[in-house]
Amino acid sequence: MSGARNNPYEVDLDRNPANYAPLTPLTFIAWSAYTYPKRPAVVHGRRRYTWSETYARCRRLGSALARRGIGVGDTVAAMLSNTPELYECHFGVAMAGAVLNALNIRLDAEAIAFMLDHGEAKVLITDRELSATIAQALARTERRPLVIDVDDAEFDGPGRRLGELDYEAFLAQGDPAFAWEAPRDEWQAIALNYTSGTTGNPKGVVYSHRGAYLNGVANLLTWSMPRHAVYLWTLPMFHCNGWCFPWSMAANAGVNVCLRKVDAAAILGLMREHRVTHYCGAPIVHTTLINAPAALREGIDWRVSAFVAGAAPPAAMIEGMERIGFDLTHIYGLTETYGPASVCARHDEWSDLPVGGRAERNGRQGVRYVLEEGMAVMDPQTMAPVPWDGETMGEIMFRGNITMKGYLKNPKATQAAFAGGWFHSGDLAVMQPDGYAKIKDRAKDIIISGGENVSSLEVEDAIYRHPAVMTCAVVAMPDPKWGETPCAFVELKAGAEASEADIIGHCREHLARFKVPKAVVFGVLPKTATGKIQKSVLRQQAKSASAIE
């Protein structure tokens, strides 16, 4: 007789509709609309939607898509800024049973065409501002999807309509009382996100309803977000589905304040107007606010909470956020982990440390999210955990419910990513004595100079402490003697001055000699739509400069 039959807790105690339902974040918006129907849900310019109105619009979208034959296994792409339409897509598309592919609005036509074809998009919802890129992308696609135009009143620039109807007309075809159904299997896909594709074509990362639900809840738990938080969309909703915050904010019954473009004056103005409590962003977003004129921050006299993500935000930025009175929490993750999957969980005793000590503690990648089952730093060859000595480097790895299903149509890459039963991040880190992980570099960004490993992040952290530096990045420059040497790219603060000798001299005060940059290049640094510095571009520039020399 099997063990299951001997176990009285398994006899006649089966799953049924009364005691089991597949996890899906769609239940969050249904709850908020039912419980807080008249509370504000989405704000954009002069537009205001309550939770009941937002829910009805999402149901209209799901209904209209279903009436067009869109269902399980189909992809709906969205090329949109942070507007109500993209927020609604995070629910309406899934209500039809389909998968949302939120596209990076900064990508070129060739990349967008690849994604539309690879994801087999049957519908494309696109902003008029992006029509030039989309027109070129559609001309390159193998199959043209149904195109629906969004004409946002907050955009007054050039652009044209490309589709057969606009978004509001499409919604009018749908039923505001659409009886959507939860997926039969919570493992069903809810979203498709493409990686940056710095080497070859990007990979399509697939999220499940289960993972989206759990990370949406994990965000609230990790941040201790109070009910009805006011969240400003500085983070692109297309980036890892906005780190799952569209779903988090529905569970929170909070307010989504939309933002088309990251701009210090606009951000701080919206914070003041709507009394924003929370926002997220890459280090460059927070640095922009730190260096904004003090007059722009006048009137913001409450504690604003911020999430910062990145391999390692510079200590100078963490200190700067503390100076302007913003409460910063450092999180870490990847597209493959639904965005954030670890947090530098703070301890009360850290507040007794001097500012530099607090910045050092808060600059670590920390520990796993409460709803992620595992996070470790391991030797990728032996899969043995590294000692907690703060020195032995290994690769950060994750496992659990907020790790992707895998890469779309790419079993080889999926198998490699999950080798040994863990997701391999590609980030090199050490485990500190208190069990907190600290990233040292991306594997591809380590600089090997004369046989010594140089962490580009360590050099960047030193450069950021120079008072004239706004943004910086360090990459390897080929060197005939040392193999590679650090090359620094520096963007100065407005009105500030510094020379190559100034930056090098500053680094010599803080770093071992072999870690000091041998060259410094000044100028505006290339960045992605999410504010990340494009080191792949800088590596090519450093390589070209070395060849010229």
Coordinates of C-alpha atoms in Angstrom, one line a residue, residues 188-485:
Q188 CA 0.0 29.4 -17.6
A189 CA 2.0 32.2 -19.1
I190 CA 0.9 35.8 -18.3
A191 CA 3.8 37.8 -19.7
L192 CA 6.7 37.7 -22.1
N193 CA 9.7 40.0 -21.5
Y194 CA 12.8 40.2 -23.7
T195 CA 16.3 40.5 -22.4
S196 CA 18.6 43.3 -23.7
G197 CA 20.2 41.1 -26.3
T198 CA 23.7 42.7 -26.1
T199 CA 25.1 39.6 -27.7
G200 CA 22.9 38.1 -30.5
N201 CA 19.1 38.2 -30.5
P202 CA 17.4 38.9 -27.2
K203 CA 15.8 36.0 -25.2
G204 CA 12.1 35.9 -24.4
V205 CA 11.6 35.4 -20.7
V206 CA 8.2 33.8 -19.8
Y207 CA 6.3 34.7 -16.6
S208 CA 3.5 32.6 -15.1
H209 CA 0.3 33.7 -13.3
R210 CA 1.6 32.0 -10.2
G211 CA 5.0 33.9 -10.2
A212 CA 3.3 37.3 -11.0
Y213 CA 0.9 36.8 -8.1
L214 CA 3.6 35.9 -5.7
N215 CA 6.0 38.6 -6.6
G216 CA 3.2 41.1 -6.6
V217 CA 2.6 40.2 -3.0
A218 CA 6.3 39.9 -2.1
N219 CA 6.8 43.6 -3.2
L220 CA 4.2 44.7 -0.6
L221 CA 5.7 42.6 2.1
T222 CA 9.3 43.6 1.4
W223 CA 8.5 47.3 1.4
S224 CA 5.9 47.1 4.2
M225 CA 3.6 49.2 1.9
P226 CA 0.6 50.7 3.7
R227 CA -2.8 50.3 2.2
H228 CA -3.6 53.0 -0.5
A229 CA 0.0 53.9 -1.2
V230 CA 0.6 56.5 -3.9
Y231 CA 3.1 55.1 -6.4
L232 CA 4.8 57.2 -9.0
W233 CA 5.7 55.4 -12.3
T234 CA 9.3 56.5 -12.7
L235 CA 10.1 52.9 -13.5
P236 CA 9.1 51.8 -17.0
M237 CA 6.1 49.4 -16.9
F238 CA 7.7 47.5 -19.8
H239 CA 10.7 46.6 -17.7
C240 CA 10.0 43.2 -16.1
N241 CA 6.4 44.3 -16.1
G242 CA 7.3 47.2 -13.9
W243 CA 8.9 44.8 -11.4
C244 CA 5.4 43.4 -11.0
F245 CA 4.2 46.6 -9.4
P246 CA 1.1 46.9 -11.6
W247 CA -0.2 43.8 -9.8
S248 CA 1.2 45.0 -6.4
M249 CA -0.7 48.3 -6.6
A250 CA -3.9 46.5 -7.5
A251 CA -3.5 44.3 -4.4
N252 CA -2.7 47.5 -2.4
A253 CA -5.7 49.4 -3.7
G254 CA -3.3 52.3 -4.1
V255 CA -2.9 55.1 -6.6
N256 CA -0.8 54.8 -9.8
V257 CA 0.5 58.2 -10.9
C258 CA 1.6 57.8 -14.5
L259 CA 4.7 59.5 -16.0
R260 CA 5.6 59.6 -19.7
K261 CA 9.2 60.7 -19.3
V262 CA 11.8 60.7 -16.5
D263 CA 12.5 64.4 -15.7
A264 CA 13.4 65.8 -12.3
A265 CA 11.0 68.7 -12.4
A266 CA 8.1 66.5 -13.5
I267 CA 8.9 63.9 -10.9
L268 CA 9.2 66.2 -8.0
G269 CA 6.2 68.2 -9.2
L270 CA 4.0 65.1 -9.3
M271 CA 5.3 64.0 -5.9
R272 CA 4.2 67.4 -4.5
E273 CA 0.9 67.4 -6.3
H274 CA -0.2 63.9 -5.4
R275 CA 1.7 63.4 -2.2
V276 CA 3.6 60.4 -3.7
T277 CA 4.7 57.9 -1.1
H278 CA 6.7 55.4 -3.2
Y279 CA 8.7 55.1 -6.4
C280 CA 11.3 52.8 -8.0
G281 CA 14.2 53.3 -10.3
A282 CA 17.8 52.6 -11.4
P283 CA 20.5 54.5 -9.6
I284 CA 20.5 57.2 -12.4
V285 CA 16.9 58.1 -11.5
H286 CA 17.7 58.8 -7.8
T287 CA 21.0 60.6 -8.7
T288 CA 18.9 62.9 -11.0
L289 CA 16.7 63.8 -8.0
I290 CA 19.7 64.2 -5.6
N291 CA 21.3 66.7 -8.0
A292 CA 18.2 68.6 -8.9
P293 CA 18.0 72.2 -7.7
A294 CA 16.8 72.3 -4.1
A295 CA 13.9 74.6 -5.0
L296 CA 12.3 71.7 -7.0
R297 CA 12.1 69.6 -3.7
E298 CA 10.5 72.4 -1.7
G299 CA 7.2 71.4 -0.1
I300 CA 8.0 67.7 -0.1
D301 CA 8.2 67.5 3.7
W302 CA 7.1 63.8 4.2
R303 CA 9.2 60.7 3.9
V304 CA 9.2 59.3 0.4
S305 CA 10.2 55.6 0.0
A306 CA 12.3 54.5 -2.9
F307 CA 13.4 51.2 -4.3
V308 CA 16.8 51.2 -6.1
A309 CA 17.9 48.3 -8.1
G310 CA 21.2 47.6 -9.8
A311 CA 24.3 45.5 -9.4
A312 CA 25.6 47.9 -6.8
P313 CA 24.4 51.4 -6.4
P314 CA 27.3 53.7 -5.5
A315 CA 27.6 54.7 -1.8
A316 CA 27.6 58.3 -2.8
M317 CA 24.1 57.9 -4.2
I318 CA 22.9 56.1 -1.1
E319 CA 24.3 58.9 1.1
G320 CA 22.8 61.5 -1.2
M321 CA 19.3 60.0 -0.8
E322 CA 19.7 60.1 2.9
R323 CA 20.6 63.8 2.8
I324 CA 17.5 64.8 0.9
G325 CA 15.3 62.8 3.3
F326 CA 14.3 59.9 1.0
D327 CA 14.1 56.4 2.5
L328 CA 16.0 54.1 0.2
T329 CA 15.8 50.3 0.0
H330 CA 18.2 48.4 -2.2
I331 CA 16.8 45.5 -4.1
Y332 CA 18.3 43.2 -6.7
G333 CA 17.1 40.9 -9.4
L334 CA 16.9 40.2 -13.1
T335 CA 14.4 39.9 -15.9
E336 CA 14.4 36.2 -15.2
T337 CA 13.4 36.7 -11.6
Y338 CA 10.3 38.9 -12.3
G339 CA 12.5 41.9 -11.4
P340 CA 13.4 42.1 -7.7
A341 CA 14.1 38.8 -6.0
S342 CA 16.4 39.9 -3.2
V343 CA 16.5 42.8 -0.7
C344 CA 19.1 44.4 1.6
A345 CA 16.9 44.0 4.6
R346 CA 17.8 46.6 7.1
H347 CA 18.6 46.1 10.8
D348 CA 17.8 48.7 13.5
E349 CA 21.4 48.8 14.7
W350 CA 22.6 50.0 11.3
S351 CA 21.1 53.4 12.2
D352 CA 23.8 53.9 14.8
L353 CA 26.6 53.7 12.2
P354 CA 28.1 56.8 10.6
V355 CA 26.7 57.7 7.2
G356 CA 29.5 55.8 5.4
G357 CA 28.8 52.7 7.4
R358 CA 25.1 52.9 6.7
A359 CA 25.7 53.3 3.0
E360 CA 28.0 50.3 3.0
R361 CA 25.4 48.1 4.7
N362 CA 22.6 49.3 2.5
G363 CA 24.6 48.9 -0.7
R364 CA 24.5 45.1 -0.6
Q365 CA 22.3 42.8 -2.6
G366 CA 21.3 41.2 0.7
V367 CA 19.0 38.2 1.2
R368 CA 16.2 36.5 -0.8
Y369 CA 12.7 37.9 -1.1
V370 CA 10.4 36.3 1.4
L371 CA 8.5 34.5 -1.4
E372 CA 11.6 33.3 -3.2
E373 CA 12.7 29.9 -2.0
G374 CA 16.5 30.2 -2.5
M375 CA 19.3 32.6 -3.1
A376 CA 23.0 31.5 -2.8
V377 CA 26.5 32.4 -4.0
M378 CA 28.1 29.3 -5.5
D379 CA 30.9 28.1 -7.6
P380 CA 29.2 27.6 -11.0
Q381 CA 31.3 24.6 -11.8
T382 CA 31.0 22.6 -8.6
M383 CA 27.7 24.2 -7.4
A384 CA 29.2 24.3 -3.9
P385 CA 28.3 27.4 -1.8
V386 CA 31.2 29.8 -1.2
P387 CA 32.4 30.4 2.3
W388 CA 31.0 33.4 4.1
D389 CA 34.3 35.2 4.2
G390 CA 33.5 38.3 2.1
E391 CA 36.4 37.4 -0.2
T392 CA 35.7 34.2 -2.2
M393 CA 33.8 35.0 -5.3
G394 CA 31.0 32.9 -6.8
E395 CA 27.9 33.4 -8.9
I396 CA 24.6 34.5 -7.4
M397 CA 21.9 31.9 -8.1
F398 CA 18.2 31.8 -7.4
R399 CA 15.5 29.1 -7.2
G400 CA 11.8 29.2 -6.4
N401 CA 8.4 30.5 -7.5
I402 CA 9.6 33.9 -8.7
T403 CA 12.0 32.5 -11.2
M404 CA 10.9 32.5 -14.8
K405 CA 9.3 29.5 -16.6
G406 CA 12.1 29.6 -19.1
Y407 CA 13.1 31.2 -22.4
L408 CA 10.5 31.1 -25.2
K409 CA 11.4 28.7 -28.0
N410 CA 15.0 28.3 -26.6
P411 CA 15.4 25.0 -24.7
K412 CA 19.1 25.1 -24.9
A413 CA 19.4 28.5 -23.2
T414 CA 16.7 27.5 -20.7
Q415 CA 18.7 24.3 -19.8
A416 CA 21.9 26.2 -19.4
A417 CA 20.2 28.9 -17.2
F418 CA 18.8 26.2 -14.9
A419 CA 21.9 23.9 -14.7
G420 CA 22.2 22.2 -11.4
G421 CA 18.7 23.1 -10.3
W422 CA 19.4 26.8 -9.8
F423 CA 19.0 29.9 -12.1
H424 CA 22.4 31.3 -12.9
S425 CA 22.4 35.1 -12.8
G426 CA 25.8 35.7 -14.3
D427 CA 26.6 38.1 -11.5
L428 CA 29.8 37.5 -9.4
A429 CA 29.5 38.1 -5.7
V430 CA 30.8 37.3 -2.3
M431 CA 28.9 36.1 0.8
Q432 CA 29.6 38.3 3.8
P433 CA 29.9 36.9 7.3
D434 CA 26.3 38.0 8.2
G435 CA 24.9 36.0 5.2
Y436 CA 24.3 39.0 3.0
A437 CA 25.4 38.8 -0.6
K438 CA 27.5 41.5 -2.1
I439 CA 28.0 41.7 -5.9
K440 CA 31.5 42.4 -7.1
D441 CA 30.7 42.5 -10.9
R442 CA 29.0 41.0 -13.8
A443 CA 31.1 38.1 -15.1
K444 CA 31.6 39.9 -18.4
D445 CA 32.6 43.1 -16.7
I446 CA 35.5 41.9 -14.6
I447 CA 38.8 43.5 -15.7
I448 CA 41.8 41.2 -15.7
S449 CA 44.9 43.5 -15.5
G450 CA 48.2 41.8 -15.2
G451 CA 46.6 38.7 -13.8
E452 CA 44.7 40.6 -11.1
N453 CA 40.9 40.8 -11.1
V454 CA 39.6 44.3 -11.0
S455 CA 36.0 44.9 -10.1
S456 CA 34.6 47.7 -12.3
L457 CA 32.0 48.4 -9.6
E458 CA 34.7 49.0 -7.0
V459 CA 36.4 51.5 -9.3
E460 CA 33.1 53.2 -10.1
D461 CA 32.2 53.5 -6.4
A462 CA 35.5 55.4 -5.8
I463 CA 34.9 57.7 -8.8
Y464 CA 31.3 58.5 -7.7
R465 CA 32.8 60.0 -4.5
H466 CA 34.4 62.8 -6.5
P467 CA 32.1 65.8 -6.0
A468 CA 32.0 66.7 -9.7
V469 CA 30.8 63.3 -10.9
M470 CA 27.2 62.8 -11.9
T471 CA 27.5 59.4 -13.6
C472 CA 30.3 57.0 -14.4
A473 CA 31.1 53.6 -15.8
V474 CA 34.3 51.6 -15.9
V475 CA 35.2 49.0 -18.6
A476 CA 38.2 47.1 -19.8
M477 CA 40.5 48.7 -22.3
P478 CA 42.9 46.4 -24.1
D479 CA 46.6 47.0 -23.1
P480 CA 49.7 45.5 -24.7
K481 CA 51.5 45.2 -21.4
W482 CA 48.8 44.3 -18.9
G483 CA 46.2 42.7 -21.1
E484 CA 43.5 45.0 -19.9
T485 CA 43.4 48.2 -17.8

